[in-house]
Coordinates of C-alpha atoms in Angstrom, one line a residue:
X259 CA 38.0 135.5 103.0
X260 CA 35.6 137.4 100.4
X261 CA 31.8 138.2 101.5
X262 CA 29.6 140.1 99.4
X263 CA 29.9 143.6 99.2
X264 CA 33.7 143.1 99.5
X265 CA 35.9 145.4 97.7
X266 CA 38.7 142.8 95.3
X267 CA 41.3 143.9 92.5
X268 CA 41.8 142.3 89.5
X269 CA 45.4 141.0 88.8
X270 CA 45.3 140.4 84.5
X271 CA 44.8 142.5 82.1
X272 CA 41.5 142.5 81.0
X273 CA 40.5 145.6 81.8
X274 CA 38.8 145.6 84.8
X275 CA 40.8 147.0 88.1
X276 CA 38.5 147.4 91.3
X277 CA 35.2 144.9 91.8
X278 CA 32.5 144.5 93.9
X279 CA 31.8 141.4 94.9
X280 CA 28.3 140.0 94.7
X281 CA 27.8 136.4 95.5
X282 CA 30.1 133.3 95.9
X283 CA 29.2 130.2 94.6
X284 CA 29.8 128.1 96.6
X285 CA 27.6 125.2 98.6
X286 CA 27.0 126.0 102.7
X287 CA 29.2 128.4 102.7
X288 CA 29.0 132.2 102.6
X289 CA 33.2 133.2 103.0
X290 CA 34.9 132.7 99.4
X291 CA 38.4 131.6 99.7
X292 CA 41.1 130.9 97.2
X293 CA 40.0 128.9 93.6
X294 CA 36.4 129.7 94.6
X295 CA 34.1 130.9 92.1
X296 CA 33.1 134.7 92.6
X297 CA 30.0 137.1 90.8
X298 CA 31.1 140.2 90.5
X299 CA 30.4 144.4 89.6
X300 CA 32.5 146.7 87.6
X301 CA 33.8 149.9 89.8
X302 CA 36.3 151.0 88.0
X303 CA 38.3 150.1 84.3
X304 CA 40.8 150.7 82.1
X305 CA 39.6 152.8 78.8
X306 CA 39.9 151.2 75.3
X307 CA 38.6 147.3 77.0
X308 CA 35.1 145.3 76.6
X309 CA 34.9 146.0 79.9
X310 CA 32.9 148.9 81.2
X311 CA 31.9 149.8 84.8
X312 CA 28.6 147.9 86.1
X313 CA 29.1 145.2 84.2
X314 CA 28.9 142.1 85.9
X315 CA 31.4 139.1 85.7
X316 CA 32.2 135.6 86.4
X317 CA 35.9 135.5 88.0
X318 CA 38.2 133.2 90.8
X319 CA 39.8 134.2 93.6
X320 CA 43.8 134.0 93.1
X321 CA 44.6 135.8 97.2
X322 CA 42.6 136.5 100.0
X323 CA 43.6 138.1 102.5
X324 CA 42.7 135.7 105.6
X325 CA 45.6 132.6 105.8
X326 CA 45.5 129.5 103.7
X327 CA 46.8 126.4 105.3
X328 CA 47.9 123.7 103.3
X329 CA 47.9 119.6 104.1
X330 CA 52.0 120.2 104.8
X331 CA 51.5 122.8 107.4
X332 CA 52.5 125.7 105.2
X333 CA 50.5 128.9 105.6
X334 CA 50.3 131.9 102.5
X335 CA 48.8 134.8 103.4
X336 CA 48.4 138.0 101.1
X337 CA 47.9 141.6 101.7
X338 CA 44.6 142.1 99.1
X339 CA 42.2 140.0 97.5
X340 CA 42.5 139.5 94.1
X341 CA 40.5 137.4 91.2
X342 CA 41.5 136.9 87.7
X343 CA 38.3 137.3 85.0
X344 CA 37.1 134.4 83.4
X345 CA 34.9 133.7 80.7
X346 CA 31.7 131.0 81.1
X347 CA 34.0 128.5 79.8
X348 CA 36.2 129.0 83.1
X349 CA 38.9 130.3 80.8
X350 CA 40.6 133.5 81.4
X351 CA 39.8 136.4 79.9
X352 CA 43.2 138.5 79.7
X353 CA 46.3 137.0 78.0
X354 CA 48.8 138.0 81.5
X355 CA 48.5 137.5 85.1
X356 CA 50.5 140.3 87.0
X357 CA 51.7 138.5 90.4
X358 CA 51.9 135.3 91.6
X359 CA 49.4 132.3 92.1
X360 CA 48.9 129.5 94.7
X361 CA 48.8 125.9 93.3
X362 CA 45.4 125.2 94.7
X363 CA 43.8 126.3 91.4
X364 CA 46.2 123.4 89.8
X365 CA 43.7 120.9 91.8
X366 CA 40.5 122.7 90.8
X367 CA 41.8 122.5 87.4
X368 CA 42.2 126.1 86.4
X369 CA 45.8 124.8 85.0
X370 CA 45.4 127.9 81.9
X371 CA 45.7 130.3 85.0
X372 CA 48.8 129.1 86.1
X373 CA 50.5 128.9 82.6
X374 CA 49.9 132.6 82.5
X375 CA 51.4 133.5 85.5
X376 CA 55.2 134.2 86.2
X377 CA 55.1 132.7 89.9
X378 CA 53.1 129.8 91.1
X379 CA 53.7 129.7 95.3

């Protein structure tokens, strides 16, 4: 699960590579969990991007660390959470996804985010 003032990692290339999360929006609930929508803080970046530190950004959360269970029983868990950077349009910002992502974004409808990853679990 991601709460504010969590620490999450950013798994494209956009620039960005450790955030501070801000706020989840998401209706009566305060945990964010995987294809939730997550407001975000720069801490640290790659030179030579848009991106500089403090800047704040509209992302989704690809792993958390806390289990996912799915309708078939299965259960994912992954060792860091980690967003990929979106834009206000909901697309993704960088052009490659580094690791793989669950198929629970392919029923929010983030399909663009699964055709730039390698994996899909």
């Amino acid at each position: 699960m991601v709460f504010p003032g969590t620490t999450v990692y950013a798994i494209d290339n956009s620039g960005a590579l450790k955030l501070k999360c801000i706020n989840i929006l998401r209706k009566l609930k305060k945990s964010g969990h995987v294809s939730d929508i997550i407001i975000c803080s720069v801490q640290t970046y790659k030179q030579k991007y848009k991106i500089k530190k403090s800047d704040i950004i509209k992302s989704i959360a690809v792993h958390t660390n806390n289990r996912t269970k799915r309708p078939n029983g299965i259960i994912i868990r992954f060792f860091k959470n980690s967003i990929v950077i979106i834009n206000l349009k909901n697309n993704p910002i960088g052009t490659r996804i580094k690791g793989p992502v669950t198929i629970e974004l392919k029923n929010k409808k983030y399909t663009k985010i699964i055709l730039l990853s390698k994996y899909v679990l």
